[in-house]
Coordinates of C-alpha atoms and ligand atoms in Angstrom, one line a residue:
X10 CA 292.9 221.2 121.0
X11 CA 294.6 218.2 121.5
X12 CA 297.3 218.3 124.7
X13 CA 299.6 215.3 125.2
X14 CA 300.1 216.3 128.4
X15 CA 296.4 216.2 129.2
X16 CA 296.5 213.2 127.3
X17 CA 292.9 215.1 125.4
X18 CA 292.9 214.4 122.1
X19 CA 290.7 216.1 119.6
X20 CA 290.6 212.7 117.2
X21 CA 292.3 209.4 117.7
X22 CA 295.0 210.2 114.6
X23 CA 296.3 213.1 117.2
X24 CA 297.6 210.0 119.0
X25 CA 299.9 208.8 116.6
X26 CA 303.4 209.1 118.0
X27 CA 306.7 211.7 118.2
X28 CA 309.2 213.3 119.2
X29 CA 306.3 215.0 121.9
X30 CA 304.7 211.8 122.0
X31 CA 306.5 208.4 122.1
X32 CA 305.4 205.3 122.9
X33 CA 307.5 204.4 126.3
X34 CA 310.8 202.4 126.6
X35 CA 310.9 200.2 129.5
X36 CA 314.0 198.9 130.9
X37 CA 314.0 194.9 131.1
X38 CA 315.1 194.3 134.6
X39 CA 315.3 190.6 134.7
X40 CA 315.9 188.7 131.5
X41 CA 319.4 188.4 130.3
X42 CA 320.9 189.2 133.3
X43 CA 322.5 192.4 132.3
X44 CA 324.3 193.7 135.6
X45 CA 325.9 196.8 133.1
X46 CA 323.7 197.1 130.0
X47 CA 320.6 199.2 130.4
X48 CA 318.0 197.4 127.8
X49 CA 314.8 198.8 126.6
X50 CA 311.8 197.5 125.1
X51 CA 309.8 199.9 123.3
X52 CA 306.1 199.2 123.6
X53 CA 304.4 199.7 120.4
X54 CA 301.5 198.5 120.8
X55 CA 300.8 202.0 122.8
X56 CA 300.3 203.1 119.2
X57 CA 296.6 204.0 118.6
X58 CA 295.8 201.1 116.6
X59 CA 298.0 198.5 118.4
X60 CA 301.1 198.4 116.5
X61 CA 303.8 199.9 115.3
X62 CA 303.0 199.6 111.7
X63 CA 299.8 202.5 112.5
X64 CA 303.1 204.8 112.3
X65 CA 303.6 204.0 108.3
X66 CA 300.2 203.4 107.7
X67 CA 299.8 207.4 109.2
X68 CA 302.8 208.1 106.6
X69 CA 302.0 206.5 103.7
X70 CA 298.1 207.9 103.4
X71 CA 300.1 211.6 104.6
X72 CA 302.8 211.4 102.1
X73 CA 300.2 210.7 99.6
X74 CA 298.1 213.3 100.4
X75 CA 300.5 216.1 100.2
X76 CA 301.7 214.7 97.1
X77 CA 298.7 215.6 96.0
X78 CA 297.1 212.1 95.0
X79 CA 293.2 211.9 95.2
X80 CA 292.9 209.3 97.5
X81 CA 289.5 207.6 97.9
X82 CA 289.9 203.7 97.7
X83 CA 293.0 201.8 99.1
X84 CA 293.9 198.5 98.7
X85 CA 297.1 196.9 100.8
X86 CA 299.3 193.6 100.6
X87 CA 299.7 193.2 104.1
X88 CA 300.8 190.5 107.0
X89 CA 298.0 192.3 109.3
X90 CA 299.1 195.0 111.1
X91 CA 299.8 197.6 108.5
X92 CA 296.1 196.7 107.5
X93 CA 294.7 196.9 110.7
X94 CA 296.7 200.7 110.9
X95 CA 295.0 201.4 106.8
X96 CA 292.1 200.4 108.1
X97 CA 291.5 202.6 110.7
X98 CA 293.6 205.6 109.0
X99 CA 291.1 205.2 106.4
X100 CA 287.8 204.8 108.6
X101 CA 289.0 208.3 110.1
X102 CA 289.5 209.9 106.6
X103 CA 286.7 208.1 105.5
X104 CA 288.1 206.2 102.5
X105 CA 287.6 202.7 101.6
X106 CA 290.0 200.1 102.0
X107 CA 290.8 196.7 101.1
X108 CA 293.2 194.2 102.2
X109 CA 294.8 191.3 100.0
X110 CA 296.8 188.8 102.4
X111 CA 297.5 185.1 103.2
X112 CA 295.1 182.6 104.8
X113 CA 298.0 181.7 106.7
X114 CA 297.5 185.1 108.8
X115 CA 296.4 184.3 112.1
X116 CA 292.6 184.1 112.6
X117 CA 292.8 187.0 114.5
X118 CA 294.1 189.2 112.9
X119 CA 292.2 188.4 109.7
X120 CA 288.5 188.9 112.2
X121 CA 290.4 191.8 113.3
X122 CA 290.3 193.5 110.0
X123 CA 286.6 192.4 109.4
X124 CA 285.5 194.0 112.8
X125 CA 287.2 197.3 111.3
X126 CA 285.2 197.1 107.9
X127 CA 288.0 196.0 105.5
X128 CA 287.4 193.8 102.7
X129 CA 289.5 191.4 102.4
X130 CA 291.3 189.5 99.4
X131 CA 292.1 186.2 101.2
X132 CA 294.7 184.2 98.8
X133 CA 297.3 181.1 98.8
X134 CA 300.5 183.0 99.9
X135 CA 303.3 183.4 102.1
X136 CA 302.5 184.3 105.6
X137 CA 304.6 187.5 104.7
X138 CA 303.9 188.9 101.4
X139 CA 306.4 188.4 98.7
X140 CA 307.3 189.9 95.4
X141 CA 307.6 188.0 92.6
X142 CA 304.9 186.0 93.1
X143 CA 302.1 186.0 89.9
X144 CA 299.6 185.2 92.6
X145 CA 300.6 186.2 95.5
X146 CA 299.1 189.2 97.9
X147 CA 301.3 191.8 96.3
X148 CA 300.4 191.1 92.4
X149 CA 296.8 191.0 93.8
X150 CA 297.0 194.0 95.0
X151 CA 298.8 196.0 92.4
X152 CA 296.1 194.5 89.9
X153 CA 293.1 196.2 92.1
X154 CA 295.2 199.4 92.5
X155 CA 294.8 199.8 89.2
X156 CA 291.0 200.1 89.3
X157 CA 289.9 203.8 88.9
X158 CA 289.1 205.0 92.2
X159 CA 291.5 202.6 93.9
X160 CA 295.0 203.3 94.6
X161 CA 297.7 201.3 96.4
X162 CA 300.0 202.9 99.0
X163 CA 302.1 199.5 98.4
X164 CA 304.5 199.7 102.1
X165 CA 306.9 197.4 100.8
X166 CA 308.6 199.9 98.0
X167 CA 307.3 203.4 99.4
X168 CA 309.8 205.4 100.7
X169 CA 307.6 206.9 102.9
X170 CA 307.2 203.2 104.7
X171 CA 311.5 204.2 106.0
X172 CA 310.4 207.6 106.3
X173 CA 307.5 207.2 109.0
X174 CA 310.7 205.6 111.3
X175 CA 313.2 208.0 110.2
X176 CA 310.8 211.0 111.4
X177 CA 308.6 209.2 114.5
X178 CA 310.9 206.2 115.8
X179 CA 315.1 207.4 115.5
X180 CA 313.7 210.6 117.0
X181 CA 312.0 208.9 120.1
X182 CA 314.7 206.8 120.9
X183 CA 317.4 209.4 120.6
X184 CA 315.4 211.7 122.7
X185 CA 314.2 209.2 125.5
X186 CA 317.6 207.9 126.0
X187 CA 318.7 211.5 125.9
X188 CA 321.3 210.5 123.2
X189 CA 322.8 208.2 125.0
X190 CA 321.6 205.0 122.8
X191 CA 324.8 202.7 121.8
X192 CA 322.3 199.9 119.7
X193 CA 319.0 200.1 118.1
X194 CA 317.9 196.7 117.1
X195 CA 314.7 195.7 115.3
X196 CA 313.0 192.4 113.5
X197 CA 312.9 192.5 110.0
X198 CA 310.0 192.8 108.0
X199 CA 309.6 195.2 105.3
X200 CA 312.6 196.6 106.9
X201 CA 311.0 200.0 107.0
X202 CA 311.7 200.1 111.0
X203 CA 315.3 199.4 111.1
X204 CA 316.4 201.0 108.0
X205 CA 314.4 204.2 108.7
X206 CA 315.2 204.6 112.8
X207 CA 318.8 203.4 111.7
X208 CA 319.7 206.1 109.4
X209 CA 318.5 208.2 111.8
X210 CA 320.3 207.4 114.3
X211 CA 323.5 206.9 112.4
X212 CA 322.6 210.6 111.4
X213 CA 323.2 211.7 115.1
X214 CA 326.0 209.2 115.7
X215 CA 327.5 206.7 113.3
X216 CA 328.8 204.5 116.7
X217 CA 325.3 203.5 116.7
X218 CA 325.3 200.1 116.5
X219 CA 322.0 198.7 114.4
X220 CA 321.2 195.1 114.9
X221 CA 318.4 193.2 112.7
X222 CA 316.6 189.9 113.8
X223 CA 315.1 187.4 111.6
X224 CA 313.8 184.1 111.6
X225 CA 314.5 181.1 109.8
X226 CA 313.0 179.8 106.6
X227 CA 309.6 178.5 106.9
X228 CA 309.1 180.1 110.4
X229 CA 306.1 180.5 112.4
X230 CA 306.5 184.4 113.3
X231 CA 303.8 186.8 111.9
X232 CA 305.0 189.9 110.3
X233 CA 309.0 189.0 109.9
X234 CA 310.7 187.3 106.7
X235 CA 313.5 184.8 106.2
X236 CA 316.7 185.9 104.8
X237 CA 315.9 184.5 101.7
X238 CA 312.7 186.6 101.4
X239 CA 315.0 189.5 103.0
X240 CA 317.1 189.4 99.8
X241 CA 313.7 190.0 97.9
X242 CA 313.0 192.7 100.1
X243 CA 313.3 196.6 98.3
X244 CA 313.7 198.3 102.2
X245 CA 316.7 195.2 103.3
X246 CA 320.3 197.1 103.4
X247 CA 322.4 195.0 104.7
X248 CA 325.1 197.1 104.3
X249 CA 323.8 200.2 107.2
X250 CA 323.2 197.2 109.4
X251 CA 326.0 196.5 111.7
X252 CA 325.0 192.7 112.8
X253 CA 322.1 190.6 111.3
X254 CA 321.2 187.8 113.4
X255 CA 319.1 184.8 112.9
X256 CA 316.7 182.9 115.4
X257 CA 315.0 179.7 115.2
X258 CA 311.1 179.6 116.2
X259 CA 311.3 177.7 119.4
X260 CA 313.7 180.2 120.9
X261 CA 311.3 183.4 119.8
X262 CA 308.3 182.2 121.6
X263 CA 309.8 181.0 124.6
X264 CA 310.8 184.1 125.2
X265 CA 307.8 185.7 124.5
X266 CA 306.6 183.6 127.5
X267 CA 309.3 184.6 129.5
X268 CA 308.6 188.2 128.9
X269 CA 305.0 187.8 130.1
X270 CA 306.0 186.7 133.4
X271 CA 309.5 187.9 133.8
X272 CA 309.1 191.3 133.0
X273 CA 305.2 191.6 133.0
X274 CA 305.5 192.7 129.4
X275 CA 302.6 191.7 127.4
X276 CA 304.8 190.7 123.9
X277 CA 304.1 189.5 120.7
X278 CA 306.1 187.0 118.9
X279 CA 308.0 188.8 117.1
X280 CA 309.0 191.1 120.5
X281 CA 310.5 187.6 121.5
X282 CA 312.2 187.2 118.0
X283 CA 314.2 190.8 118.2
X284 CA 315.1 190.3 122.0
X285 CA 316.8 186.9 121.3
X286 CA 318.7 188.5 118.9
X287 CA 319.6 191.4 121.1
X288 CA 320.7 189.4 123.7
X289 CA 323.5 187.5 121.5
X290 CA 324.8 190.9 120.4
X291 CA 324.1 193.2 123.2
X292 CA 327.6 193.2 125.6
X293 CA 327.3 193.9 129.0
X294 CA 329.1 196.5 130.0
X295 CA 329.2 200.2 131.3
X296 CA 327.9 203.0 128.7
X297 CA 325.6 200.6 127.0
X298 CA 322.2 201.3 126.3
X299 CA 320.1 199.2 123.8
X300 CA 316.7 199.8 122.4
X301 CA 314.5 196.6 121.2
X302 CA 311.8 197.2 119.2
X303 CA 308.7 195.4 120.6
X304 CA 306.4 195.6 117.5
X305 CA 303.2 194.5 118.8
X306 CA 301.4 192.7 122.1
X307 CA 300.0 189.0 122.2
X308 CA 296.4 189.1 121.6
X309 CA 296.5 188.4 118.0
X310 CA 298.7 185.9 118.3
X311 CA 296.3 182.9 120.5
X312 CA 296.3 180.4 117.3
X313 CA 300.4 180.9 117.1
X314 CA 300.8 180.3 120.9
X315 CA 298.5 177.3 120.7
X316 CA 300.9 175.5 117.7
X317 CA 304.0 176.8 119.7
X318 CA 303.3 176.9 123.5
X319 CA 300.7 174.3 123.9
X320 CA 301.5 174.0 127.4
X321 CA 298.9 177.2 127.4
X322 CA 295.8 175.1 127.1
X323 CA 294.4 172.8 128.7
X324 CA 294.4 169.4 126.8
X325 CA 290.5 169.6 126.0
X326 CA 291.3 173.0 124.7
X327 CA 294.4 172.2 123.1
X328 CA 292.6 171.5 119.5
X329 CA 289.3 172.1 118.8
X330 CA 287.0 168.7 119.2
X331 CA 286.9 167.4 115.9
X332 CA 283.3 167.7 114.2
X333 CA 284.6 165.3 111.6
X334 CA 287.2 163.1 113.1
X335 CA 288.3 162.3 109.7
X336 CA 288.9 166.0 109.0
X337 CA 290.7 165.6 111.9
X338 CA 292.8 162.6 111.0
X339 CA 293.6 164.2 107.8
X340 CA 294.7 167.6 109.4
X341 CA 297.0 165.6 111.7
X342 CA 298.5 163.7 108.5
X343 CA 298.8 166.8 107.0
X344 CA 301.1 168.5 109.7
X345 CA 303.1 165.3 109.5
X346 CA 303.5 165.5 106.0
X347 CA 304.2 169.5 106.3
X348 CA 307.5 168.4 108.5
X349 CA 308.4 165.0 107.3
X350 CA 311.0 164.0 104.8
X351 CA 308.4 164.8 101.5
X352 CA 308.7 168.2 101.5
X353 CA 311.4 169.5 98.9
X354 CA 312.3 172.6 97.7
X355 CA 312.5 174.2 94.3
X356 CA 315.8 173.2 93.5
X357 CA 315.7 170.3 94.5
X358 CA 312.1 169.7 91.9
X359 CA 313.9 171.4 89.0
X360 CA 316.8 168.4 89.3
X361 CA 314.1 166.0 89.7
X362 CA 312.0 167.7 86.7
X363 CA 315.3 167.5 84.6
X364 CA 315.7 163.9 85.7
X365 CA 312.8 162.9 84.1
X366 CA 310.4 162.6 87.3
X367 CA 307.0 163.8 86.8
X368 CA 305.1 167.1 88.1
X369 CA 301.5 167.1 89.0
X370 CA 300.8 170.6 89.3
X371 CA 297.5 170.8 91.1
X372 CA 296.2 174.1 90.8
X373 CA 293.2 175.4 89.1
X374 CA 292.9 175.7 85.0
X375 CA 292.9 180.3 85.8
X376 CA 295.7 180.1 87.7
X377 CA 297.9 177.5 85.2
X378 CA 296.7 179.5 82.8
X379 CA 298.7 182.5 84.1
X380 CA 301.9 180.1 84.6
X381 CA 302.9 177.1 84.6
X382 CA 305.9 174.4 83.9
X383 CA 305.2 173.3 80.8
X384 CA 305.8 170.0 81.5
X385 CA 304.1 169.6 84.1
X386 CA 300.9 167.4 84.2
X387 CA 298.1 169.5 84.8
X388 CA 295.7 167.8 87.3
X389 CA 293.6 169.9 89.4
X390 CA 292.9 169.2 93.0
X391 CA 289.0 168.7 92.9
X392 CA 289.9 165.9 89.8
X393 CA 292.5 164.2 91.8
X394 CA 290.5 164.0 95.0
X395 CA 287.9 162.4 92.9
X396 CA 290.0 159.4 92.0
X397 CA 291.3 160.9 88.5
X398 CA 294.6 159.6 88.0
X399 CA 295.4 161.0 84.4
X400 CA 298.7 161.5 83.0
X401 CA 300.1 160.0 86.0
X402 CA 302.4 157.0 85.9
X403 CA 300.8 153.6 86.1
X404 CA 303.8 152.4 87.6
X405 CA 302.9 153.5 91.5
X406 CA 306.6 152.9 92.5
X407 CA 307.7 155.5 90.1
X408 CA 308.6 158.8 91.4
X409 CA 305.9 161.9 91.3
X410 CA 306.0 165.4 93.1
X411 CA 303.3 167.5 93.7
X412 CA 303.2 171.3 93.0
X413 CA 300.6 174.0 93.8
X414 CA 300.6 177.8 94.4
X415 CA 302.0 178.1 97.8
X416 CA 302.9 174.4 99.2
X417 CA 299.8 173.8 100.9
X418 CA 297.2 172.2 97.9
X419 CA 300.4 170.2 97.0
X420 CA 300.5 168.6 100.7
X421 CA 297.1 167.3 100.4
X422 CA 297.9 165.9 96.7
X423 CA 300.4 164.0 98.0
X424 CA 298.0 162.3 101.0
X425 CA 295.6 161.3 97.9
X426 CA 298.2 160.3 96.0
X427 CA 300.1 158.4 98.9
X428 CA 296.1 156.7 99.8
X429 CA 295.9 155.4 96.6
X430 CA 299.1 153.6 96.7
X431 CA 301.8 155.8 94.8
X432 CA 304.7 154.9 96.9
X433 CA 307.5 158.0 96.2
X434 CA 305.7 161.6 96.3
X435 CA 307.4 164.7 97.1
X436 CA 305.6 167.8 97.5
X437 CA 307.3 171.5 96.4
X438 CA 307.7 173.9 99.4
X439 CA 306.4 177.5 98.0
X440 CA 304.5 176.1 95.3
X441 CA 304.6 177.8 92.3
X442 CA 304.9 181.2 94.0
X443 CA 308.9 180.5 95.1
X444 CA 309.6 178.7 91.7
X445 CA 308.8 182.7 89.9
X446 CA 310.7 183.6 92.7
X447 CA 313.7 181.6 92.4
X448 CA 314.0 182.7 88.6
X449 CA 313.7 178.6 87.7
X450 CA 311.4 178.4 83.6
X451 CA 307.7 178.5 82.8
X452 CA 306.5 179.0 79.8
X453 CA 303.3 178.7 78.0
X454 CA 301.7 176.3 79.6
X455 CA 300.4 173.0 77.6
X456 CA 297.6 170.8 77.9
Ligands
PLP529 C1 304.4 192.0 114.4 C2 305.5 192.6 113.5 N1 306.8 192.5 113.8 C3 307.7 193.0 113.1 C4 307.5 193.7 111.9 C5 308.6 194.1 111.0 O1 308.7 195.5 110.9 P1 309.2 196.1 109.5 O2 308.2 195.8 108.4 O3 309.3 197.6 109.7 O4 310.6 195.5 109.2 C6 306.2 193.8 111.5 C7 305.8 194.4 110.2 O5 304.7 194.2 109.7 C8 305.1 193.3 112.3 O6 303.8 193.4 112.0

């Protein structure tokens, strides 16, 4: 029989936290300088898997269960750690699982799921999954639900994704701060943890003040979305929330660090994302007592430190030794071109479409197939790195933008185009994937 108090478990899923068995709050003694304020971090990484997404992933495969679903196969959109949490849900109930995700998903985390047996659908997407995107992780992974066999437990529009919180995480905080809790704040993701603990907690006291954290548009910060992918976002109530507050990269990981060796607190990223946020809207004074949300720890996290803390390693560390020095030459123009003035947005390509300015859309024949502005010139990426130049303008002063799935095919378009002497080329942040989004037209594509 399994005994929390023994801490003797009868099988790892018995460690899977509640009421009986939270994962511990820790006060933050030093950062933010609270001399009245009591501020916890709550450690989820003391979840069995590592995370706190191993509480939804216990939920969803529960709920479907008792809903009587014959579960055998699942397949998961996922920014990591809800896999990781399938993954090893399903290796104890012994079903299969597969992942679908972006290859923008630290290293880590993607050899992480590997090492746990899950097959994984590695595509062109968002580092967080969005909806609304014809080939992004979430359409992927509603098309293989549909197999026989497979079915998809889909986190970002099952209630029982809120539910794990409202059951396992309000409960813990309002029993290990004895009811005393005054905020609650969380990052936003799927926004299953704030709206889920919130209502909870709102439940036991409506003065409970729920704060969400969220980083800026084309952040750096695994498992968290934008506002604009917020409003996209089925488990995003902006209306139970009482502040929503945004922070910038830079500020997220430095205090990350500062966690590590302030408070001896071994944080992820995004742990650094919700504290910043907690300490603009945390006041200090007498009677307060905050809980932050520290999603996961830092060990999955190396390749984001090294792009954002690259103090960290030691120069001969701090990129691999190029194999290919013109690889790496062409990586480095790359990240130039990522940040650098060429980069536009879909708006901004629809008034230059409408304007006359020609689109190169870069992707492969299958996926223009699917959709596709029609009048757009279709030049795949393996043609145009070949030296094809068709249906472009002969004029090399003229004005072209590139356009792919995701933004990143686009970039490189744009270095062969530039090479080859085309003097004006923008590439489309998002690709093809935020143009669905944004509601802007395809059609049937032509030619
Ligand atoms: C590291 C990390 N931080 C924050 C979040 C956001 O949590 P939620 O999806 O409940 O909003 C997630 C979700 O995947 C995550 O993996």
């Amino acid at each position: 029989m399994s005994d929390h108090g023994l801490r003797t478990y009868d099988s790892i899923l018995d460690l899977l936290p509640s009421a009986e068995n939270p994962t511990p709050i820790v006060r933050l003694r030093h950062i933010g300088g609270f001399q009245h304020a009591q501020v916890y971090a709550k450690l989820e990484w003391y979840n069995p898997f590592g995370a706190i997404k191993d509480r939804v992933a216990a939920n969803l495969v529960r709920d479907a269960e008792e809903r009587g679903e014959k579960l055998e196969n699942l397949v998961e959109p996922t920014s990591g750690n809800t896999g990781i949490g399938l993954a090893m849900v399903s290796n104890a109930r012994r079903y299969g699982f597969s992942a679908t995700l972006s290859k923008q998903i630290p290293l880590e985390k993607r050899t992480a799921l590997r090492l746990l047996g899950t097959d994984l659908v590695e595509l062109d997407d968002d580092l967080c999954p969005m909806p609304g995107q014809p080939e992004g992780a979430m359409a992927r992974a509603a098309e293989l639900g549909e197999r026989p066999g497979w079915t998809e437990l889909n986190q970002y529009a099952n209630p029982a994704n809120p539910q794990a919180h409202f059951l396992t995480t309000g409960p813990e905080v309002w029993h290990q701060t004895a009811g005393a809790v005054t905020h609650f704040v969380a990052s936003l993701g799927t926004c299953g943890t704030i709206t889920g603990a919130g209502r909870f907690l709102k439940l036991q006291n409506p003065e409970v003040q729920v704060i969400g954290v969220h980083p800026t548009d084309g952040h750096d910060i695994p498992g968290v979305r934008s506002r604009r992918a917020l409003a996209l976002t089925d488990f995003f109530m902006p209306d139970e929330y009482d502040d929503i507050i945004e922070i910038g990269d830079d500020e997220a990981y430095a205090l990350c660090q500062r966690l590590h060796q302030e408070e001896s607190i071994i944080a992820g990223p995004s742990c650094g994302l919700a504290l910043a946020g907690a300490l603009r809207a945390i006041p200090d004074e007498p009677g307060v007592v905050a809980v932050v949300i520290f999603p996961d720890n830092a060990w999955k996290y190396l390749s984001s430190f090294r792009r954002h803390l690259p103090d960290l390693f030691p120069p001969e560390e701090a990129a691999p030794a190029p194999s290919n020095p013109f690889a790496a030459h062409l990586e480095n123009a790359f990240v130039l071109a990522e940040h650098g003035p060429d980069v536009i947005d879909v708006q901004e390509a629809r008034r230059l479409l409408d304007a006359g300015v020609t689109i190169i859309d870069v992707r492969n024949p299958e996926e223009v197939a699917r959709v596709a502005i029609p009048e757009a010139v279709k030049l795949p990426l393996p043609e145009l790195s070949l030296g094809s130049t068709d249906g472009l303008p002969e004029d090399r002063t003229a004005p072209v933008v590139t356009m792919c799935a995701a933004g990143v095919r686009s970039l490189y378009a744009l270095l062969l185009l530039k090479a080859q002497g085309y003097q004006n080329v923008k590439s489309v942040a998002g690709g093809m994937n935020a143009w669905v989004a944004a509601g802007l037209p395809t059609g049937q594509p032509v030619g």
